[in-house]
XYZ file of C-alpha atoms in Angstrom:
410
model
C -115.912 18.558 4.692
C -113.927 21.443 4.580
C -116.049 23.384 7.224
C -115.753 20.167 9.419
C -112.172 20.232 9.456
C -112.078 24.178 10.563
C -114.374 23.836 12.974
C -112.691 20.648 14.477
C -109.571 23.136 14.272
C -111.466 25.828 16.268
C -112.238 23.245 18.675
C -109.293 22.132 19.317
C -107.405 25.936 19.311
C -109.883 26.609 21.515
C -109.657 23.780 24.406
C -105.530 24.386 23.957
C -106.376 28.348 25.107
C -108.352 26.711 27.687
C -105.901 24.940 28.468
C -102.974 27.834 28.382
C -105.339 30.038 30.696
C -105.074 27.887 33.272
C -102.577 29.702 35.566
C -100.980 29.731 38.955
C -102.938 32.909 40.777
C -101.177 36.076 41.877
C -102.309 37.023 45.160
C -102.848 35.729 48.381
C -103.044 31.409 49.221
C -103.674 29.466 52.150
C -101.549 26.211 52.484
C -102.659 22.934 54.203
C -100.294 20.108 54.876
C -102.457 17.135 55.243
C -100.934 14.602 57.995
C -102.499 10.831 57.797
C -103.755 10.838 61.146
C -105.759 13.815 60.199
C -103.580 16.582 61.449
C -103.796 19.420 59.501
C -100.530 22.162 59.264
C -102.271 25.993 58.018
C -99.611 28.422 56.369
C -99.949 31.598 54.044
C -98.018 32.599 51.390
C -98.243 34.636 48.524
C -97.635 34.081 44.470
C -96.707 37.427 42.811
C -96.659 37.494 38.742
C -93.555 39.747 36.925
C -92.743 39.611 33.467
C -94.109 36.247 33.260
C -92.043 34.779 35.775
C -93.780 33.156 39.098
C -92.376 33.634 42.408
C -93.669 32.865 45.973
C -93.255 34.587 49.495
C -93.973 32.277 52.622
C -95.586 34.308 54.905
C -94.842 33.739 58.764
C -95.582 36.812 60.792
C -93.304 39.540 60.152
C -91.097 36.919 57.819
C -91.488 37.053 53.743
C -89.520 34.469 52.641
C -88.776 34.409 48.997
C -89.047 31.487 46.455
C -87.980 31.977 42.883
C -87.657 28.419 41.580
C -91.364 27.837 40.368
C -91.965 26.302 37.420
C -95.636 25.894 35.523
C -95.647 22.882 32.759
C -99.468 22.777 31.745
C -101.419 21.732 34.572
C -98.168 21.135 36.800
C -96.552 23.192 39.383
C -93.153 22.737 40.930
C -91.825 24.521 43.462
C -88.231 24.039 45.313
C -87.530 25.725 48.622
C -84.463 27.864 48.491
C -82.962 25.781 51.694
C -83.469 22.265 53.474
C -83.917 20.317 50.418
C -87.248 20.188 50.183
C -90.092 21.021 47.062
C -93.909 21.011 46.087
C -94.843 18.837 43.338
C -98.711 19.902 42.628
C -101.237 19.997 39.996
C -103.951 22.800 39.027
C -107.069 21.579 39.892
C -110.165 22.840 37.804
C -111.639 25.460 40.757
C -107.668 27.137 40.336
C -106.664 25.528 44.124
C -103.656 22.840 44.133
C -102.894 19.670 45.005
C -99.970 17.781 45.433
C -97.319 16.515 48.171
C -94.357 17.973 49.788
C -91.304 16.310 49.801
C -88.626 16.351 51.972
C -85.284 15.170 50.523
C -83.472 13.495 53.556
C -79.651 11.979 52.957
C -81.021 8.663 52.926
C -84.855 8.428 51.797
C -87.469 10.857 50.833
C -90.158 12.017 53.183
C -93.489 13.560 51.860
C -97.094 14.790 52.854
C -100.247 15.581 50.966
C -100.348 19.436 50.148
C -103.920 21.798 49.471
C -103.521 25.084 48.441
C -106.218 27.275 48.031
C -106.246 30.701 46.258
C -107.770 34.026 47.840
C -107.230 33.520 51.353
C -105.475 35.563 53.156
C -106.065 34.451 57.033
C -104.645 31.765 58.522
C -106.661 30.846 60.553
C -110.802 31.908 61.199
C -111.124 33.484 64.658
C -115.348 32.254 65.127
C -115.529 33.793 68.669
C -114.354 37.022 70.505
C -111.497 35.977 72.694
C -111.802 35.410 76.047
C -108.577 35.789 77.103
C -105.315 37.317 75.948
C -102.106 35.583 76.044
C -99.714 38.315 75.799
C -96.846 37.107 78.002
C -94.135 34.627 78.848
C -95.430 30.849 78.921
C -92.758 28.368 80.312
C -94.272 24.430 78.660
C -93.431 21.275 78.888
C -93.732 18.842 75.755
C -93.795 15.360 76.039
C -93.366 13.259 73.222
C -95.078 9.532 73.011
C -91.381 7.739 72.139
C -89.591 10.247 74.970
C -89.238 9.399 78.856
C -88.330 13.017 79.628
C -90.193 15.971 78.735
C -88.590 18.949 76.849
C -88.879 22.345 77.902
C -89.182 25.511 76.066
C -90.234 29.083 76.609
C -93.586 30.267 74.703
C -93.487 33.818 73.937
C -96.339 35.731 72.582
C -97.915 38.913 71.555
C -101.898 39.344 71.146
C -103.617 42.077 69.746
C -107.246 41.288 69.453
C -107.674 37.900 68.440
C -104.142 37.475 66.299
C -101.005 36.263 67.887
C -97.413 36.230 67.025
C -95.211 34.556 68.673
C -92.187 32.010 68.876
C -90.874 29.415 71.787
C -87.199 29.901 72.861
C -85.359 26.999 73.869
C -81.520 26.029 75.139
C -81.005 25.019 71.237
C -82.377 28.033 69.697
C -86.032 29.333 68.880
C -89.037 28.348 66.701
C -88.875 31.274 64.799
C -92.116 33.051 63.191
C -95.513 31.458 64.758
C -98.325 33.329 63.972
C -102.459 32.338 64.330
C -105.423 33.525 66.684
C -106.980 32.787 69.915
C -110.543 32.157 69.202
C -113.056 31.519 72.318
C -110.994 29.942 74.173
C -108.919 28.090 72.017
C -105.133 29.076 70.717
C -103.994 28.039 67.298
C -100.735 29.260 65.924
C -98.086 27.773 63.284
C -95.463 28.092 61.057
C -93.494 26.404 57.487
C -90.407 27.583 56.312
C -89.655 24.552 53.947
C -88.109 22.897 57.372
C -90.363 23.510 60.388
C -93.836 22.624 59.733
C -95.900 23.264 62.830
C -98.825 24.175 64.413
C -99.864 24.349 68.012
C -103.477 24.451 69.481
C -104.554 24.706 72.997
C -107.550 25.325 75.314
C -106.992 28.741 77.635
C -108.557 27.383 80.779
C -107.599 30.792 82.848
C -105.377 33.763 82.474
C -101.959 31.525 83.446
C -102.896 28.373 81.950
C -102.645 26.520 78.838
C -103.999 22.706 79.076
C -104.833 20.045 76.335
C -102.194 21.246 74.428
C -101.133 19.201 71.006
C -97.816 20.069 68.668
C -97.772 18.714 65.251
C -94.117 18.936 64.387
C -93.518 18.055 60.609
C -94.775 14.905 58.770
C -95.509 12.193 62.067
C -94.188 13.775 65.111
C -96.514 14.271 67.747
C -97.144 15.825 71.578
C -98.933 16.775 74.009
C -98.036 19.985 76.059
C -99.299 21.983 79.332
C -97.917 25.500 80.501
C -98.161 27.832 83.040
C -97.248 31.916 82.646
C -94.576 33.001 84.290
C -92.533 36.276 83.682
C -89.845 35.285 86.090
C -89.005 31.516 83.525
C -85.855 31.953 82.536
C -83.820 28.962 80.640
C -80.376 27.497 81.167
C -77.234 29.883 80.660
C -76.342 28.892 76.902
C -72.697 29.315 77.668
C -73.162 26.391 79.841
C -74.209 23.820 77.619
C -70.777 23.310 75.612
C -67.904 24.442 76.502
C -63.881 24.075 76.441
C -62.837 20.908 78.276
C -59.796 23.222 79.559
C -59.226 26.693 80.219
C -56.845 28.600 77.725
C -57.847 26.031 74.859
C -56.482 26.791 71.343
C -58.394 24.778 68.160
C -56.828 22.898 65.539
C -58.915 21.529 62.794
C -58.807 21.498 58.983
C -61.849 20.282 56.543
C -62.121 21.015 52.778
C -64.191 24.144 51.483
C -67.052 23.687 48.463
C -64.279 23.464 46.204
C -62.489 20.749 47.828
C -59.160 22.932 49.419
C -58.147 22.466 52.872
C -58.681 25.052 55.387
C -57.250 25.362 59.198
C -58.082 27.419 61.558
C -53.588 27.772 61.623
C -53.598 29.103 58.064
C -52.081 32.826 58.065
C -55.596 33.943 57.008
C -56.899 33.440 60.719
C -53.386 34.868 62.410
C -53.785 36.989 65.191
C -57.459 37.473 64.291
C -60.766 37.415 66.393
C -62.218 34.541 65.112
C -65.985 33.311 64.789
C -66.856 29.425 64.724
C -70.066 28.542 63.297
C -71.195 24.961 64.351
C -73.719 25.007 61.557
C -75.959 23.272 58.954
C -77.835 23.744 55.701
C -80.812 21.785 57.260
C -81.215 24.391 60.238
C -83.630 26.844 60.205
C -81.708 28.854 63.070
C -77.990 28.087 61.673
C -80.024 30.325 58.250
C -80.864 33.121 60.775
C -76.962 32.778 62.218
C -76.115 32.827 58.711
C -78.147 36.049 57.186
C -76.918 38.745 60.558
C -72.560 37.145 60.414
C -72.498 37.261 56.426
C -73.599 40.804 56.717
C -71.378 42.072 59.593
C -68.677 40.290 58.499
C -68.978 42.838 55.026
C -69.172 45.289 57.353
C -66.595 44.360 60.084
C -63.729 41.852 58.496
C -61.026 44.832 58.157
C -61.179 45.790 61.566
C -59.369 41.825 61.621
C -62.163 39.470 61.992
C -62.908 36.401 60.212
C -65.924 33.712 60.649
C -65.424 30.386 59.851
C -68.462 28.021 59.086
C -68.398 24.060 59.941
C -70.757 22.718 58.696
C -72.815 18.986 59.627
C -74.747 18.342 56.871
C -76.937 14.950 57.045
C -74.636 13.111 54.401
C -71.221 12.208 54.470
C -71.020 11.966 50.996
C -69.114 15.669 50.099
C -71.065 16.016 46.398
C -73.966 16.118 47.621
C -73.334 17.972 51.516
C -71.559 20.692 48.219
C -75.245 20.434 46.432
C -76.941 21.386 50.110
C -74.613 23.922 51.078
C -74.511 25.504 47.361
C -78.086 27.129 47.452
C -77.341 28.191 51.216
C -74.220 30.531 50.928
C -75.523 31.885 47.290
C -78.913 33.145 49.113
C -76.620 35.063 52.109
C -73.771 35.782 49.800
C -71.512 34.179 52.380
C -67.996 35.223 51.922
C -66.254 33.534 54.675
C -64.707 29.957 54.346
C -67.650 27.074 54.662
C -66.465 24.407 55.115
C -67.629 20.215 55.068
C -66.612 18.470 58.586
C -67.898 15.092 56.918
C -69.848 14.237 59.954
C -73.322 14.111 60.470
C -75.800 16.488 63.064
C -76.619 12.512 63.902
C -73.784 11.648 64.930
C -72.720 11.196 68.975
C -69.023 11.278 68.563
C -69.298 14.682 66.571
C -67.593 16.574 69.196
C -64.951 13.965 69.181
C -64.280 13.210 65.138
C -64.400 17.298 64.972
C -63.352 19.711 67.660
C -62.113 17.187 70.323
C -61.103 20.431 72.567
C -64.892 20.754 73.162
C -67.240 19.155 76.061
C -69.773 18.266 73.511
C -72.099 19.659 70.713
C -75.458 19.629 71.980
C -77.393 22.201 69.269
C -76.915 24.236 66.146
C -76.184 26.093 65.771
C -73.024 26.477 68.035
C -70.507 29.663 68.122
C -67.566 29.562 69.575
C -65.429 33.022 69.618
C -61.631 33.020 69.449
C -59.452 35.861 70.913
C -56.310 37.065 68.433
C -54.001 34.731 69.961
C -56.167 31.640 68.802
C -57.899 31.447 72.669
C -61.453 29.890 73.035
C -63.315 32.815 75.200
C -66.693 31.820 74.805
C -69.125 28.760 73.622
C -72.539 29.871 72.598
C -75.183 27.221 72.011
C -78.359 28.229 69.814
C -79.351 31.274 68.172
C -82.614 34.073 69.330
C -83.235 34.655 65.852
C -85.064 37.382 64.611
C -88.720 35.673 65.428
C -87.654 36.390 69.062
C -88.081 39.873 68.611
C -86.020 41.920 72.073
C -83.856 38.659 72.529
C -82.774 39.276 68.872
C -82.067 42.705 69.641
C -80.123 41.353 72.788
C -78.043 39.139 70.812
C -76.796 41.215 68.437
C -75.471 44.009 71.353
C -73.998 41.568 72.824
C -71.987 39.907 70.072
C -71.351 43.748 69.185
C -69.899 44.553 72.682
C -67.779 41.041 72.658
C -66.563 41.221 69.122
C -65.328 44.968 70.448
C -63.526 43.229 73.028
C -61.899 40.409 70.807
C -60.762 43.146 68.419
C -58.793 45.440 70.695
């Protein structure tokens, strides 16, 4: 009986260690968000293993994007994005791949997809032919969605060496950020996650200029079709012409509450005879995050010379807890130092312009920076942000917010 009850005690030490071995892999994964109507979203990331402790890079392009809020209970793995509210909830399957959903965490209801993630792959997508063509260029398209009279318009931009891509689309709101993928025969496929974006673009190359049967996948539903045509000479609308003051000379005057509930105005003595940086911004906005990262670092860099940035920020509640929960995670990550502040109005909203900064024409995209002279003066409206997925227009931005920031300063 005895040697019964020690080998039923093996046994069962021995399934638990079975158990216990059963680990998240370090290395390289391939990610599949699995749409209903059999769309199927590719990303890459990578789960690295220190002391014990799990953490995750998203891999788009030239973008690592860490994640350090994993967490293994037995079979279980969670996994919250560091931004946008969103996290994995996923199981270890027997063959070491997981399975699970993502969920989005919207103000009012909770979105979510089926998620696959499988260990040891490192592509993101298999290139099966040589190319045929490459697509190295500038690409102006038109999307049109199934629910939209009007088509939208964006700039494809991409880079091909062999049969990998990199890429991004600009557009009058801001860019796409990091698409990466292959052209294979004659077929493109690129895409990108970031926790917000989720998309993936494929098209057939019919010549050297021309992109037909296009689809976008955009997130967990959203849908369209696209055609394009290359053209170096595309060029989209001025992007100080989209907002702007509704007169010349125009001074602000607004005051919302900061995380910890205090009132700030742009009239406090803090912002006296000071060039001054609006952001029209958002926790939810992939681009208002790239905004975010390059002003919190010049402003270390750049606030004695008598700067100061101010963020407003439209988060998709109007309840201030949790718009303060949203925004929390987003100014630890870019150790913002500058006043953020909760407008109380949504990105949603049409009268935002109106319940906010009434001086303005209209806020048609975040982000949206507006630059104030020492003597309170609205010189410029910017709408959108070439983050750094747009590669030279990056590089453009920043010398010329350099060479106007110089000129606000004298």
């Amino acid at each position: 009986m005895r040697r019964l009850l020690i080998f039923g005690a093996a046994l069962t030490l021995a399934a638990c260690g079975a158990q216990q071995s059963k680990q998240l892999a370090a290395g390289p994964w391939q990610g599949h968000l699995l749409r209903e109507d059999g769309g199927d979203i590719v990303f890459n990331f990578e789960v690295q293993d220190s002391a014990g402790k799990k953490t995750i890079y998203i891999l788009n392009a030239g973008e690592r994007m860490l994640v350090d809020d994993v967490r293994q209970e037995g079979d279980s793995v969670f996994i919250r994005m560091p931004f946008y509210d969103s996290e994995f909830r996923t199981a270890l399957q027997a063959d070491g791949s997981l399975e699970g959903r993502w969920i989005r965490h919207l103000a009012d209801r909770d979105q979510s997809i089926a998620f696959k993630g499988l260990p040891g792959i490192a592509e993101r997508f298999a290139a099966t032919a040589p190319p045929q063509y490459n697509i190295t260029g500038r690409w102006p398209t038109y999307f049109k969605f199934p629910d939209r009279k009007d088509s939208s318009f964006a700039i494809g931009e991409f880079v091909q060496e062999g049969s990998a891509v990199r890429g991004t689309y600009l557009t009058t709101t801001g860019d796409y950020r990091y698409l990466q993928g292959v052209v294979s025969g004659d077929t493109l496929k690129v895409s990108t996650f970031d926790g917000s974006f989720a998309y993936v673009f494929t098209a057939k190359i019919e010549n050297d200029s021309t992109l037909g049967n296009g689809e976008f996948l955009q997130g967990i539903t959203n849908k369209a079709a696209f055609t394009a045509r290359k053209d170096s000479a595309a060029r989209l609308q001025d992007a100080t012409t989209i907002a702007t003051v509704k007169t010349p000379n125009t001074k602000l005057d607004f005051s919302f509450p900061d995380l910890n509930g205090q009132q700030v105005s742009i009239n406090d003595d803090r912002f006296k005879n000071k060039a001054v940086v609006i952001q029209i911004s958002g926790s939810w906005c992939p681009n208002c995050m790239d905004e975010t990262k390059y002003l919190s670092e010049w402003y270390k860099q750049h606030k004695d010379r008598g700067a100061e940035i101010i963020m407003l920020s439209y988060e998709r509640t109007t309840d201030f807890e949790k718009s303060k929960k949203a925004l929390a995670s987003f100014v630890d990550r870019f150790n913002v130092t500058y006043p953020v502040l909760i407008t109380g109005v949504t990105p949603a909203d049409p009268q935002k312009a109106e319940k906010t900064l009434p001086q303005l024409t209209a806020i048609k995209g975040f982000p949206t920076t507006i630059y104030l002279d020492r003597q309170g003066i609205v010189r410029k409206v910017h709408t959108g942000f070439n983050g750094p997925g747009t590669g030279e227009h990056y590089e453009e931005y920043k010398r010329a917010f350099n060479a106007l920031m110089d000129e606000l300063l004298k």
